[in-house]
mmCIF file of C-alpha atoms and ligand atoms in Angstrom:
data_model
loop_
_atom_site.group_PDB
_atom_site.id
_atom_site.type_symbol
_atom_site.label_atom_id
_atom_site.label_comp_id
_atom_site.label_asym_id
_atom_site.label_seq_id
_atom_site.Cartn_x
_atom_site.Cartn_y
_atom_site.Cartn_z
ATOM 1 C CA MET A 16 -8.360 6.598 13.719
ATOM 2 C CA THR A 17 -11.235 5.032 11.794
ATOM 3 C CA ILE A 18 -10.679 4.149 8.140
ATOM 4 C CA ILE A 19 -13.367 2.919 5.764
ATOM 5 C CA VAL A 20 -11.815 0.750 3.076
ATOM 6 C CA THR A 21 -14.182 0.114 0.197
ATOM 7 C CA GLY A 22 -13.624 -2.937 -2.011
ATOM 8 C CA GLY A 23 -11.663 -4.586 0.807
ATOM 9 C CA ALA A 24 -12.825 -8.093 -0.143
ATOM 10 C CA GLY A 25 -10.991 -7.821 -3.468
ATOM 11 C CA PHE A 26 -7.341 -8.272 -4.365
ATOM 12 C CA ILE A 27 -5.570 -5.053 -3.369
ATOM 13 C CA GLY A 28 -8.137 -3.916 -0.775
ATOM 14 C CA SER A 29 -7.758 -7.129 1.250
ATOM 15 C CA ASN A 30 -3.961 -6.913 1.138
ATOM 16 C CA PHE A 31 -4.257 -3.284 2.295
ATOM 17 C CA ILE A 32 -6.507 -4.196 5.227
ATOM 18 C CA PHE A 33 -4.114 -6.949 6.379
ATOM 19 C CA TYR A 34 -1.225 -4.520 6.121
ATOM 20 C CA MET A 35 -2.972 -1.731 8.046
ATOM 21 C CA LEU A 36 -4.321 -3.954 10.853
ATOM 22 C CA GLU A 37 -0.828 -5.276 11.457
ATOM 23 C CA LYS A 38 0.920 -1.906 11.255
ATOM 24 C CA TYR A 39 -1.627 0.093 13.261
ATOM 25 C CA PRO A 40 -3.085 -2.153 15.983
ATOM 26 C CA ASP A 41 -5.019 0.813 17.419
ATOM 27 C CA TYR A 42 -6.802 1.753 14.174
ATOM 28 C CA HIS A 43 -10.387 0.726 13.487
ATOM 29 C CA ILE A 44 -10.740 -0.580 9.924
ATOM 30 C CA VAL A 45 -14.176 -0.927 8.349
ATOM 31 C CA CYS A 46 -14.493 -2.797 5.072
ATOM 32 C CA LEU A 47 -17.439 -1.853 2.868
ATOM 33 C CA ASP A 48 -17.834 -4.261 -0.054
ATOM 34 C CA LYS A 49 -20.700 -5.334 -2.292
ATOM 35 C CA LEU A 50 -19.174 -8.800 -2.754
ATOM 36 C CA THR A 51 -19.454 -8.841 -6.521
ATOM 37 C CA TYR A 52 -17.962 -11.809 -8.387
ATOM 38 C CA ALA A 53 -14.541 -10.289 -7.545
ATOM 39 C CA GLY A 54 -15.163 -9.911 -3.804
ATOM 40 C CA ASN A 55 -14.413 -12.899 -1.634
ATOM 41 C CA LEU A 56 -15.436 -13.050 2.006
ATOM 42 C CA SER A 57 -13.280 -16.139 2.559
ATOM 43 C CA THR A 58 -10.231 -13.906 2.076
ATOM 44 C CA LEU A 59 -11.221 -11.906 5.165
ATOM 45 C CA VAL A 60 -12.040 -14.898 7.406
ATOM 46 C CA PRO A 61 -8.732 -14.677 9.360
ATOM 47 C CA ILE A 62 -9.590 -11.132 10.562
ATOM 48 C CA MET A 63 -13.360 -11.436 11.007
ATOM 49 C CA ASP A 64 -12.964 -11.838 14.800
ATOM 50 C CA ASN A 65 -10.480 -8.989 15.142
ATOM 51 C CA SER A 66 -12.143 -6.376 17.376
ATOM 52 C CA ASN A 67 -10.528 -3.592 15.312
ATOM 53 C CA PHE A 68 -12.193 -4.812 12.130
ATOM 54 C CA ARG A 69 -15.759 -4.646 10.842
ATOM 55 C CA PHE A 70 -17.149 -5.965 7.563
ATOM 56 C CA VAL A 71 -20.248 -4.385 6.006
ATOM 57 C CA LYS A 72 -21.823 -5.762 2.839
ATOM 58 C CA ALA A 73 -23.052 -2.781 0.814
ATOM 59 C CA ASP A 74 -22.880 -1.157 -2.601
ATOM 60 C CA ILE A 75 -20.974 2.149 -2.834
ATOM 61 C CA CYS A 76 -23.776 3.335 -5.153
ATOM 62 C CA ASP A 77 -26.363 2.797 -2.386
ATOM 63 C CA ARG A 78 -26.529 6.305 -0.905
ATOM 64 C CA ALA A 79 -28.683 5.346 2.101
ATOM 65 C CA ALA A 80 -26.391 2.460 3.070
ATOM 66 C CA VAL A 81 -23.263 4.581 2.666
ATOM 67 C CA TYR A 82 -24.686 7.486 4.699
ATOM 68 C CA LYS A 83 -25.808 5.067 7.433
ATOM 69 C CA LEU A 84 -22.300 3.659 7.692
ATOM 70 C CA PHE A 85 -20.785 7.150 7.913
ATOM 71 C CA GLU A 86 -23.261 8.033 10.676
ATOM 72 C CA GLU A 87 -22.347 4.897 12.608
ATOM 73 C CA GLU A 88 -18.579 4.986 12.152
ATOM 74 C CA LYS A 89 -17.723 8.685 11.799
ATOM 75 C CA PRO A 90 -14.645 7.805 9.707
ATOM 76 C CA ASP A 91 -11.496 9.921 9.553
ATOM 77 C CA ILE A 92 -10.292 8.558 6.210
ATOM 78 C CA ILE A 93 -11.897 6.808 3.229
ATOM 79 C CA VAL A 94 -9.779 4.704 0.890
ATOM 80 C CA ASN A 95 -11.792 3.793 -2.184
ATOM 81 C CA PHE A 96 -10.671 0.560 -3.835
ATOM 82 C CA ALA A 97 -14.204 -0.505 -4.821
ATOM 83 C CA ALA A 98 -14.461 -0.769 -8.575
ATOM 84 C CA GLU A 99 -15.141 -2.975 -11.501
ATOM 85 C CA SER A 100 -11.515 -3.630 -12.373
ATOM 86 C CA HIS A 101 -11.178 -5.951 -15.368
ATOM 87 C CA VAL A 102 -10.555 -4.380 -18.784
ATOM 88 C CA ASP A 103 -11.903 -7.379 -20.758
ATOM 89 C CA ARG A 104 -15.206 -7.310 -18.858
ATOM 90 C CA SER A 105 -15.495 -3.564 -19.485
ATOM 91 C CA ILE A 106 -15.279 -4.206 -23.226
ATOM 92 C CA GLU A 107 -18.241 -6.639 -22.925
ATOM 93 C CA THR A 108 -20.413 -4.615 -20.507
ATOM 94 C CA PRO A 109 -19.379 -0.977 -19.980
ATOM 95 C CA ASP A 110 -22.492 0.156 -18.009
ATOM 96 C CA ILE A 111 -21.636 -1.383 -14.643
ATOM 97 C CA PHE A 112 -18.175 0.198 -14.885
ATOM 98 C CA LEU A 113 -19.691 3.640 -15.318
ATOM 99 C CA LYS A 114 -22.124 3.062 -12.479
ATOM 100 C CA THR A 115 -19.742 1.675 -9.858
ATOM 101 C CA ASN A 116 -16.571 3.504 -10.794
ATOM 102 C CA ILE A 117 -18.044 6.964 -11.405
ATOM 103 C CA MET A 118 -21.409 7.129 -9.623
ATOM 104 C CA GLY A 119 -20.134 5.113 -6.662
ATOM 105 C CA THR A 120 -17.208 7.502 -6.255
ATOM 106 C CA ALA A 121 -19.629 10.451 -6.259
ATOM 107 C CA VAL A 122 -21.811 8.872 -3.565
ATOM 108 C CA LEU A 123 -18.786 8.237 -1.330
ATOM 109 C CA MET A 124 -17.587 11.821 -1.738
ATOM 110 C CA ASP A 125 -21.082 13.201 -1.076
ATOM 111 C CA ALA A 126 -21.045 11.260 2.194
ATOM 112 C CA CYS A 127 -17.634 12.774 2.973
ATOM 113 C CA ARG A 128 -19.022 16.264 2.367
ATOM 114 C CA LYS A 129 -22.106 15.617 4.466
ATOM 115 C CA TYR A 130 -20.371 14.056 7.479
ATOM 116 C CA GLY A 131 -16.883 15.587 7.217
ATOM 117 C CA ILE A 132 -13.631 13.618 6.965
ATOM 118 C CA LYS A 133 -9.877 14.236 7.141
ATOM 119 C CA ARG A 134 -9.137 12.683 3.743
ATOM 120 C CA TYR A 135 -10.806 10.902 0.827
ATOM 121 C CA HIS A 136 -8.288 8.791 -1.079
ATOM 122 C CA GLN A 137 -9.073 7.509 -4.566
ATOM 123 C CA VAL A 138 -7.210 4.395 -5.713
ATOM 124 C CA SER A 139 -6.764 4.970 -9.411
ATOM 125 C CA THR A 140 -4.687 3.466 -12.185
ATOM 126 C CA ASP A 141 -1.942 4.278 -14.672
ATOM 127 C CA GLU A 142 -4.401 3.216 -17.396
ATOM 128 C CA VAL A 143 -5.912 6.718 -17.284
ATOM 129 C CA TYR A 144 -2.811 7.886 -19.203
ATOM 130 C CA GLY A 145 -3.500 5.552 -22.131
ATOM 131 C CA ASP A 146 -0.407 3.808 -23.449
ATOM 132 C CA LEU A 147 3.181 4.476 -24.512
ATOM 133 C CA PRO A 148 4.901 3.304 -27.708
ATOM 134 C CA LEU A 149 6.945 0.098 -27.536
ATOM 135 C CA ASP A 150 9.907 1.726 -29.286
ATOM 136 C CA ARG A 151 10.293 4.703 -26.900
ATOM 137 C CA PRO A 152 11.809 3.271 -23.702
ATOM 138 C CA ASP A 153 12.700 6.841 -22.705
ATOM 139 C CA MET A 154 8.995 7.765 -22.257
ATOM 140 C CA PHE A 155 7.177 7.366 -18.914
ATOM 141 C CA PHE A 156 3.876 8.422 -17.363
ATOM 142 C CA THR A 157 4.276 11.379 -15.008
ATOM 143 C CA GLU A 158 1.471 13.046 -13.037
ATOM 144 C CA GLU A 159 1.405 15.707 -15.796
ATOM 145 C CA THR A 160 0.829 13.211 -18.626
ATOM 146 C CA PRO A 161 -2.588 14.044 -20.157
ATOM 147 C CA ILE A 162 -5.456 11.663 -19.605
ATOM 148 C CA GLN A 163 -6.096 9.655 -22.770
ATOM 149 C CA THR A 164 -8.035 6.488 -22.142
ATOM 150 C CA SER A 165 -8.458 3.368 -24.265
ATOM 151 C CA SER A 166 -11.092 1.121 -22.641
ATOM 152 C CA PRO A 167 -14.431 1.663 -20.914
ATOM 153 C CA TYR A 168 -12.630 0.604 -17.709
ATOM 154 C CA SER A 169 -9.896 3.226 -17.980
ATOM 155 C CA SER A 170 -12.402 5.874 -19.075
ATOM 156 C CA SER A 171 -14.532 5.188 -16.028
ATOM 157 C CA LYS A 172 -11.494 5.438 -13.745
ATOM 158 C CA ALA A 173 -10.447 8.683 -15.453
ATOM 159 C CA GLY A 174 -13.996 10.036 -15.050
ATOM 160 C CA ALA A 175 -13.821 9.247 -11.349
ATOM 161 C CA ASP A 176 -10.427 10.973 -11.027
ATOM 162 C CA LEU A 177 -11.782 14.122 -12.663
ATOM 163 C CA LEU A 178 -14.741 14.076 -10.298
ATOM 164 C CA VAL A 179 -12.431 13.702 -7.290
ATOM 165 C CA LEU A 180 -10.401 16.736 -8.407
ATOM 166 C CA ALA A 181 -13.606 18.678 -9.050
ATOM 167 C CA TYR A 182 -14.919 17.920 -5.540
ATOM 168 C CA HIS A 183 -11.612 19.233 -4.177
ATOM 169 C CA ARG A 184 -11.759 22.457 -6.160
ATOM 170 C CA THR A 185 -15.484 23.119 -5.862
ATOM 171 C CA TYR A 186 -16.256 21.923 -2.334
ATOM 172 C CA GLY A 187 -12.769 21.947 -0.806
ATOM 173 C CA LEU A 188 -12.990 18.205 -0.111
ATOM 174 C CA PRO A 189 -9.603 16.982 1.182
ATOM 175 C CA VAL A 190 -8.716 14.406 -1.451
ATOM 176 C CA SER A 191 -5.721 12.564 -2.841
ATOM 177 C CA ILE A 192 -5.324 10.185 -5.767
ATOM 178 C CA SER A 193 -2.833 7.406 -6.443
ATOM 179 C CA ARG A 194 -2.340 6.021 -9.960
ATOM 180 C CA CYS A 195 -0.665 2.665 -9.772
ATOM 181 C CA SER A 196 0.685 0.237 -12.354
ATOM 182 C CA ASN A 197 -0.150 -3.501 -12.555
ATOM 183 C CA ASN A 198 -0.140 -5.252 -9.195
ATOM 184 C CA TYR A 199 0.532 -8.931 -8.540
ATOM 185 C CA GLY A 200 0.572 -11.068 -5.391
ATOM 186 C CA PRO A 201 -1.721 -13.100 -3.100
ATOM 187 C CA TYR A 202 -5.535 -13.034 -3.539
ATOM 188 C CA HIS A 203 -5.352 -11.827 -7.159
ATOM 189 C CA PHE A 204 -8.544 -12.907 -8.923
ATOM 190 C CA PRO A 205 -7.732 -15.538 -11.585
ATOM 191 C CA GLU A 206 -9.226 -13.571 -14.480
ATOM 192 C CA LYS A 207 -6.056 -11.407 -14.544
ATOM 193 C CA LEU A 208 -2.906 -12.431 -16.419
ATOM 194 C CA ILE A 209 -0.559 -13.698 -13.682
ATOM 195 C CA PRO A 210 -3.022 -15.735 -11.561
ATOM 196 C CA LEU A 211 -4.803 -17.007 -14.694
ATOM 197 C CA ILE A 212 -1.544 -18.307 -16.139
ATOM 198 C CA ILE A 213 -0.520 -19.884 -12.814
ATOM 199 C CA ALA A 214 -3.916 -21.610 -12.423
ATOM 200 C CA ASN A 215 -4.030 -22.820 -16.028
ATOM 201 C CA ALA A 216 -0.431 -24.028 -15.940
ATOM 202 C CA LEU A 217 -1.073 -25.977 -12.736
ATOM 203 C CA ASN A 218 -4.066 -27.600 -14.455
ATOM 204 C CA ASP A 219 -2.082 -28.215 -17.693
ATOM 205 C CA LYS A 220 -4.538 -26.027 -19.621
ATOM 206 C CA PRO A 221 -3.628 -23.766 -22.586
ATOM 207 C CA LEU A 222 -2.027 -20.441 -21.572
ATOM 208 C CA PRO A 223 -3.798 -17.716 -23.580
ATOM 209 C CA VAL A 224 -1.535 -14.868 -24.696
ATOM 210 C CA TYR A 225 -3.288 -11.967 -26.447
ATOM 211 C CA GLY A 226 -1.884 -10.928 -29.834
ATOM 212 C CA THR A 227 1.872 -11.414 -30.039
ATOM 213 C CA GLY A 228 2.499 -11.139 -26.289
ATOM 214 C CA GLU A 229 4.738 -8.116 -26.817
ATOM 215 C CA ASN A 230 2.611 -5.709 -24.781
ATOM 216 C CA VAL A 231 4.470 -4.369 -21.770
ATOM 217 C CA ARG A 232 3.232 -3.824 -18.216
ATOM 218 C CA ASP A 233 5.083 -2.304 -15.232
ATOM 219 C CA TRP A 234 4.567 -4.870 -12.437
ATOM 220 C CA LEU A 235 4.485 -3.999 -8.745
ATOM 221 C CA TYR A 236 4.194 -6.397 -5.801
ATOM 222 C CA VAL A 237 0.885 -5.630 -4.067
ATOM 223 C CA LYS A 238 2.445 -4.941 -0.658
ATOM 224 C CA ASP A 239 4.478 -2.111 -2.192
ATOM 225 C CA HIS A 240 1.223 -0.545 -3.410
ATOM 226 C CA CYS A 241 -0.239 -0.845 0.119
ATOM 227 C CA ILE A 242 2.844 0.840 1.587
ATOM 228 C CA ALA A 243 2.480 3.683 -0.927
ATOM 229 C CA ILE A 244 -1.183 4.261 -0.040
ATOM 230 C CA ASP A 245 -0.354 4.190 3.685
ATOM 231 C CA LEU A 246 2.267 6.912 3.112
ATOM 232 C CA ILE A 247 -0.063 9.027 0.984
ATOM 233 C CA ILE A 248 -3.029 8.924 3.369
ATOM 234 C CA HIS A 249 -0.804 9.965 6.276
ATOM 235 C CA ASN A 250 1.672 12.354 4.636
ATOM 236 C CA GLY A 251 0.589 13.004 1.040
ATOM 237 C CA LYS A 252 -0.395 16.532 0.059
ATOM 238 C CA ILE A 253 -4.112 17.223 -0.178
ATOM 239 C CA GLY A 254 -5.360 17.758 -3.726
ATOM 240 C CA GLU A 255 -2.390 15.904 -5.240
ATOM 241 C CA ILE A 256 -1.958 12.932 -7.549
ATOM 242 C CA TYR A 257 0.828 10.394 -6.934
ATOM 243 C CA ASN A 258 2.002 7.863 -9.523
ATOM 244 C CA VAL A 259 2.955 4.513 -8.004
ATOM 245 C CA GLY A 260 5.044 1.849 -9.712
ATOM 246 C CA GLY A 261 8.301 1.885 -11.401
ATOM 247 C CA HIS A 262 10.945 0.440 -13.586
ATOM 248 C CA ASN A 263 9.796 -3.144 -13.690
ATOM 249 C CA GLU A 264 8.598 -3.418 -17.273
ATOM 250 C CA MET A 265 7.980 -6.900 -18.629
ATOM 251 C CA ARG A 266 6.515 -8.229 -21.871
ATOM 252 C CA ASN A 267 3.501 -10.495 -21.327
ATOM 253 C CA ILE A 268 5.117 -13.373 -23.179
ATOM 254 C CA ASP A 269 8.174 -13.204 -20.911
ATOM 255 C CA ILE A 270 5.995 -13.361 -17.801
ATOM 256 C CA VAL A 271 4.165 -16.403 -19.143
ATOM 257 C CA LYS A 272 7.451 -18.153 -20.006
ATOM 258 C CA LEU A 273 8.843 -17.351 -16.563
ATOM 259 C CA ILE A 274 5.790 -18.881 -14.860
ATOM 260 C CA CYS A 275 6.162 -22.030 -17.028
ATOM 261 C CA LYS A 276 9.795 -22.274 -15.953
ATOM 262 C CA GLU A 277 9.056 -21.761 -12.252
ATOM 263 C CA LEU A 278 6.338 -24.429 -12.338
ATOM 264 C CA GLY A 279 8.293 -26.848 -14.528
ATOM 265 C CA LYS A 280 5.605 -26.715 -17.237
ATOM 266 C CA SER A 281 6.151 -26.874 -20.991
ATOM 267 C CA GLU A 282 6.029 -23.663 -23.044
ATOM 268 C CA ARG A 283 4.005 -25.736 -25.528
ATOM 269 C CA LEU A 284 0.985 -24.832 -23.352
ATOM 270 C CA ILE A 285 1.301 -21.229 -24.612
ATOM 271 C CA THR A 286 -1.485 -20.398 -27.094
ATOM 272 C CA PHE A 287 -1.600 -17.088 -28.948
ATOM 273 C CA VAL A 288 -5.211 -15.885 -29.115
ATOM 274 C CA THR A 289 -7.080 -12.966 -30.727
ATOM 275 C CA ASP A 290 -5.889 -9.661 -29.311
ATOM 276 C CA ARG A 291 -7.868 -7.539 -26.804
ATOM 277 C CA LYS A 292 -9.767 -4.729 -28.586
ATOM 278 C CA GLY A 293 -7.962 -1.390 -28.154
ATOM 279 C CA HIS A 294 -5.131 -3.213 -26.346
ATOM 280 C CA ASP A 295 -2.743 -0.750 -24.657
ATOM 281 C CA LEU A 296 0.845 -1.357 -25.789
ATOM 282 C CA ARG A 297 2.986 -0.279 -22.880
ATOM 283 C CA TYR A 298 2.613 1.162 -19.383
ATOM 284 C CA ALA A 299 5.576 2.637 -17.533
ATOM 285 C CA ILE A 300 5.450 4.821 -14.430
ATOM 286 C CA ASP A 301 7.854 7.569 -13.449
ATOM 287 C CA PRO A 302 7.663 7.388 -9.626
ATOM 288 C CA SER A 303 9.953 10.399 -8.949
ATOM 289 C CA LYS A 304 7.259 12.447 -7.217
ATOM 290 C CA ILE A 305 6.308 9.863 -4.574
ATOM 291 C CA TYR A 306 9.999 9.026 -4.071
ATOM 292 C CA ASN A 307 11.035 12.668 -3.636
ATOM 293 C CA GLU A 308 8.078 13.718 -1.458
ATOM 294 C CA LEU A 309 7.351 10.585 0.570
ATOM 295 C CA GLY A 310 10.467 8.433 0.210
ATOM 296 C CA TRP A 311 8.552 5.565 -1.425
ATOM 297 C CA PHE A 312 10.188 3.090 -3.765
ATOM 298 C CA PRO A 313 9.294 -0.531 -4.633
ATOM 299 C CA LYS A 314 10.943 -2.835 -2.085
ATOM 300 C CA THR A 315 10.120 -6.229 -3.594
ATOM 301 C CA LYS A 316 12.093 -7.215 -6.685
ATOM 302 C CA PHE A 317 10.073 -8.975 -9.372
ATOM 303 C CA LYS A 318 12.187 -12.147 -9.199
ATOM 304 C CA ASP A 319 11.340 -12.478 -5.480
ATOM 305 C CA GLY A 320 7.736 -11.277 -5.742
ATOM 306 C CA ILE A 321 6.812 -13.707 -8.490
ATOM 307 C CA LYS A 322 8.322 -16.623 -6.534
ATOM 308 C CA LYS A 323 6.345 -15.621 -3.430
ATOM 309 C CA THR A 324 3.199 -15.262 -5.537
ATOM 310 C CA ILE A 325 3.551 -18.676 -7.192
ATOM 311 C CA GLU A 326 4.220 -20.223 -3.795
ATOM 312 C CA TRP A 327 1.050 -18.603 -2.453
ATOM 313 C CA TYR A 328 -1.048 -20.061 -5.287
ATOM 314 C CA LEU A 329 0.521 -23.496 -4.662
ATOM 315 C CA ASN A 330 -0.248 -23.286 -0.923
ATOM 316 C CA ASN A 331 -3.751 -21.835 -1.308
ATOM 317 C CA ARG A 332 -5.250 -24.004 -4.019
ATOM 318 C CA GLU A 333 -8.636 -24.111 -2.302
ATOM 319 C CA TRP A 334 -8.969 -20.315 -2.520
ATOM 320 C CA TRP A 335 -8.617 -20.151 -6.321
ATOM 321 C CA GLU A 336 -10.015 -23.590 -7.161
ATOM 322 C CA THR A 337 -13.299 -22.604 -5.491
ATOM 323 C CA ILE A 338 -13.387 -19.527 -7.747
ATOM 324 C CA ILE A 339 -12.566 -21.244 -11.023
ATOM 325 C CA SER A 340 -15.025 -24.074 -10.412
ATOM 326 C CA GLY A 341 -18.003 -21.695 -10.067
ATOM 327 C CA GLU A 342 -19.542 -18.993 -12.297
ATOM 328 C CA TYR A 343 -16.010 -18.315 -13.571
ATOM 329 C CA LYS A 344 -16.388 -21.345 -15.873
ATOM 330 C CA ASN A 345 -19.070 -19.500 -17.885
ATOM 331 C CA TYR A 346 -16.909 -16.369 -17.993
ATOM 332 C CA TYR A 347 -13.936 -18.366 -19.210
ATOM 333 C CA GLU A 348 -15.936 -20.128 -21.918
ATOM 334 C CA LYS A 349 -17.379 -16.809 -23.112
ATOM 335 C CA MET A 350 -14.017 -14.999 -23.212
ATOM 336 C CA TYR A 351 -11.717 -17.763 -24.380
ATOM 337 C CA GLY A 352 -14.025 -20.411 -25.917
ATOM 338 C CA ASN A 353 -13.789 -19.212 -29.527
ATOM 339 C CA ARG A 354 -10.768 -16.994 -29.336
HETATM 340 P P1 NAD B 1 -10.822 -6.428 -7.573
HETATM 341 O O1 NAD B 1 -11.699 -6.565 -8.761
HETATM 342 O O2 NAD B 1 -9.981 -7.584 -7.145
HETATM 343 O O3 NAD B 1 -11.695 -6.005 -6.307
HETATM 344 C C1 NAD B 1 -12.709 -5.042 -6.384
HETATM 345 C C2 NAD B 1 -13.519 -5.124 -5.093
HETATM 346 O O4 NAD B 1 -14.517 -4.095 -5.147
HETATM 347 C C3 NAD B 1 -14.265 -6.442 -4.917
HETATM 348 O O5 NAD B 1 -14.142 -6.891 -3.584
HETATM 349 C C4 NAD B 1 -15.716 -6.097 -5.226
HETATM 350 O O6 NAD B 1 -16.662 -6.908 -4.538
HETATM 351 C C5 NAD B 1 -15.769 -4.644 -4.770
HETATM 352 N N1 NAD B 1 -16.827 -3.880 -5.436
HETATM 353 C C6 NAD B 1 -17.080 -3.834 -6.777
HETATM 354 N N2 NAD B 1 -18.153 -3.047 -7.007
HETATM 355 C C7 NAD B 1 -18.565 -2.584 -5.801
HETATM 356 C C8 NAD B 1 -19.602 -1.713 -5.376
HETATM 357 N N3 NAD B 1 -20.460 -1.187 -6.263
HETATM 358 N N4 NAD B 1 -19.726 -1.433 -4.068
HETATM 359 C C9 NAD B 1 -18.873 -1.980 -3.164
HETATM 360 N N5 NAD B 1 -17.887 -2.819 -3.496
HETATM 361 C C10 NAD B 1 -17.724 -3.111 -4.795
HETATM 362 O O7 NAD B 1 -9.931 -5.144 -7.854
HETATM 363 P P2 NAD B 1 -8.407 -4.845 -7.479
HETATM 364 O O8 NAD B 1 -7.535 -5.402 -8.524
HETATM 365 O O9 NAD B 1 -8.184 -5.189 -6.050
HETATM 366 O O10 NAD B 1 -8.395 -3.250 -7.667
HETATM 367 C C11 NAD B 1 -8.773 -2.403 -6.595
HETATM 368 C C12 NAD B 1 -8.696 -0.958 -7.055
HETATM 369 O O11 NAD B 1 -7.370 -0.660 -7.479
HETATM 370 C C13 NAD B 1 -9.598 -0.628 -8.235
HETATM 371 O O12 NAD B 1 -10.133 0.643 -8.029
HETATM 372 C C14 NAD B 1 -8.658 -0.638 -9.440
HETATM 373 O O13 NAD B 1 -9.124 0.242 -10.423
HETATM 374 C C15 NAD B 1 -7.390 -0.143 -8.799
HETATM 375 N N6 NAD B 1 -6.131 -0.598 -9.413
HETATM 376 C C16 NAD B 1 -5.894 -1.932 -9.618
HETATM 377 C C17 NAD B 1 -4.672 -2.353 -10.135
HETATM 378 C C18 NAD B 1 -4.359 -3.814 -10.359
HETATM 379 O O14 NAD B 1 -3.310 -4.123 -10.937
HETATM 380 N N7 NAD B 1 -5.209 -4.754 -9.947
HETATM 381 C C19 NAD B 1 -3.694 -1.391 -10.448
HETATM 382 C C20 NAD B 1 -3.985 -0.029 -10.239
HETATM 383 C C21 NAD B 1 -5.197 0.344 -9.707
HETATM 384 O O1 DAU B 2 -2.201 -0.921 -15.013
HETATM 385 C C1 DAU B 2 -3.100 -1.091 -13.960
HETATM 386 C C2 DAU B 2 -4.226 -2.004 -14.382
HETATM 387 O O2 DAU B 2 -3.692 -3.319 -14.460
HETATM 388 C C3 DAU B 2 -5.407 -1.950 -13.426
HETATM 389 O O3 DAU B 2 -5.966 -0.668 -13.470
HETATM 390 C C4 DAU B 2 -6.454 -2.996 -13.798
HETATM 391 O O4 DAU B 2 -7.490 -3.016 -12.831
HETATM 392 C C5 DAU B 2 -5.797 -4.355 -13.842
HETATM 393 O O5 DAU B 2 -6.720 -5.349 -14.223
HETATM 394 C C6 DAU B 2 -4.601 -4.336 -14.791
HETATM 395 O O6 DAU B 2 -5.041 -4.176 -16.172
HETATM 396 P P1 DAU B 2 -4.394 -5.006 -17.386
HETATM 397 O O7 DAU B 2 -5.364 -5.035 -18.487
HETATM 398 O O8 DAU B 2 -3.011 -4.537 -17.666
HETATM 399 O O9 DAU B 2 -4.269 -6.449 -16.666
HETATM 400 P P2 DAU B 2 -4.593 -7.936 -17.145
HETATM 401 O O10 DAU B 2 -4.060 -8.861 -16.104
HETATM 402 O O11 DAU B 2 -5.999 -8.106 -17.587
HETATM 403 O O12 DAU B 2 -3.666 -8.082 -18.445
HETATM 404 C C7 DAU B 2 -2.263 -7.890 -18.379
HETATM 405 C C8 DAU B 2 -1.714 -8.035 -19.791
HETATM 406 O O13 DAU B 2 -1.834 -9.412 -20.182
HETATM 407 C C9 DAU B 2 -2.473 -7.251 -20.830
HETATM 408 O O14 DAU B 2 -1.564 -6.771 -21.803
HETATM 409 C C10 DAU B 2 -3.414 -8.272 -21.461
HETATM 410 C C11 DAU B 2 -2.637 -9.566 -21.343
HETATM 411 N N1 DAU B 2 -3.425 -10.813 -21.142
HETATM 412 C C12 DAU B 2 -4.366 -10.816 -20.170
HETATM 413 C C13 DAU B 2 -5.113 -11.956 -19.932
HETATM 414 C C14 DAU B 2 -6.178 -11.972 -18.877
HETATM 415 C C15 DAU B 2 -3.159 -11.916 -21.925
HETATM 416 O O15 DAU B 2 -2.283 -11.911 -22.801
HETATM 417 N N2 DAU B 2 -3.908 -13.049 -21.694
HETATM 418 C C16 DAU B 2 -4.885 -13.115 -20.752
HETATM 419 O O16 DAU B 2 -5.552 -14.177 -20.617
#
């Protein structure tokens, strides 16, 4: 079995590759990644010499490069993680989100049509459903919830999802889609809430909380997401969407306070800053479909996952300190300097 994993030098893609190489020692895993600011080759160093693994630096929008790779590898399955993934950046510069997330998806699926594959899997997000009210804890996103996006990021992911479904209906491409809630865990780029707060707290820097901090996210340990994708690509129904996540809703402010407590840092570091434009209030997944059809449920409890995650950031300081000492400084100044 040959699987091309796009975006495998990023947060979830790298965790997925580690998981798959360990679980399926006879699979050949090819990582295609452009190495944008969010891609980190150092993450993949431990597997670079693995004979079942190949890394290829390329852009999913580069049709010639993608077709060449398909010709060389004749993949059975494509798992597309490659994307611009940060909502705040999408509010500043939407164009690259449209290009990578929509056009890139089209190029990958055109390659699948041209060369033939067993399955194209699109890694999507619960953000395509928009948000839920804070005062309706009985409401959840199901696969039938209409798409209603808030940010250029979520719109681009929704556009890609629609294209994936259209390629299935029009060309019969064997596709599946997973829509997952917020992930956390090792190798999470420190522009996102949890790693940003851990890094800032460890450096005794202010901890920026948008608005009142009451927005709610449904957090899932990254390995549980990888397990879900593994199940879907092997046993999920073709043409179907699966929501992934479930019943671990937390307010941002509570996460930040928890991290302060775990690290023995003062809550006085918490600084409320101007809210994100169009900020989604609450995400909450109903995972009944993937549970009923594939037996998936989140295995890692948040209290254990967050401890493991903090420990990882304490033990891998070089990984994130290298990131935050580079171009990230300009990003941080631009986003948080006058907030
Ligand atoms: P990330 O930003 O950490 O990694 C993205 C990776 O894609 C990077 O390695 C980057 O170099 C690569 N990439 C970007 N543009 C590319 C291009 N044009 N060609 C090839 N490679 C390119 O993202 P992540 O958090 O790991 O998210 C991975 C996927 O999962 C995304 O599609 C995202 O929408 C989705 N998702 C993320 C979450 C989450 O909580 N992080 C939740 C649900 C879904
Ligand atoms: O729900 C899935 C989505 O989760 C994925 O599709 C996205 O790729 C991923 O980035 C994530 O999006 P969010 O916008 O929810 O994640 P982020 O970590 O950026 O923010 C989480 C919450 O924390 C959100 O309500 C905004 C808030 N926040 C974020 C940052 C970076 C802060 O209060 N302060 C911050 O500095």
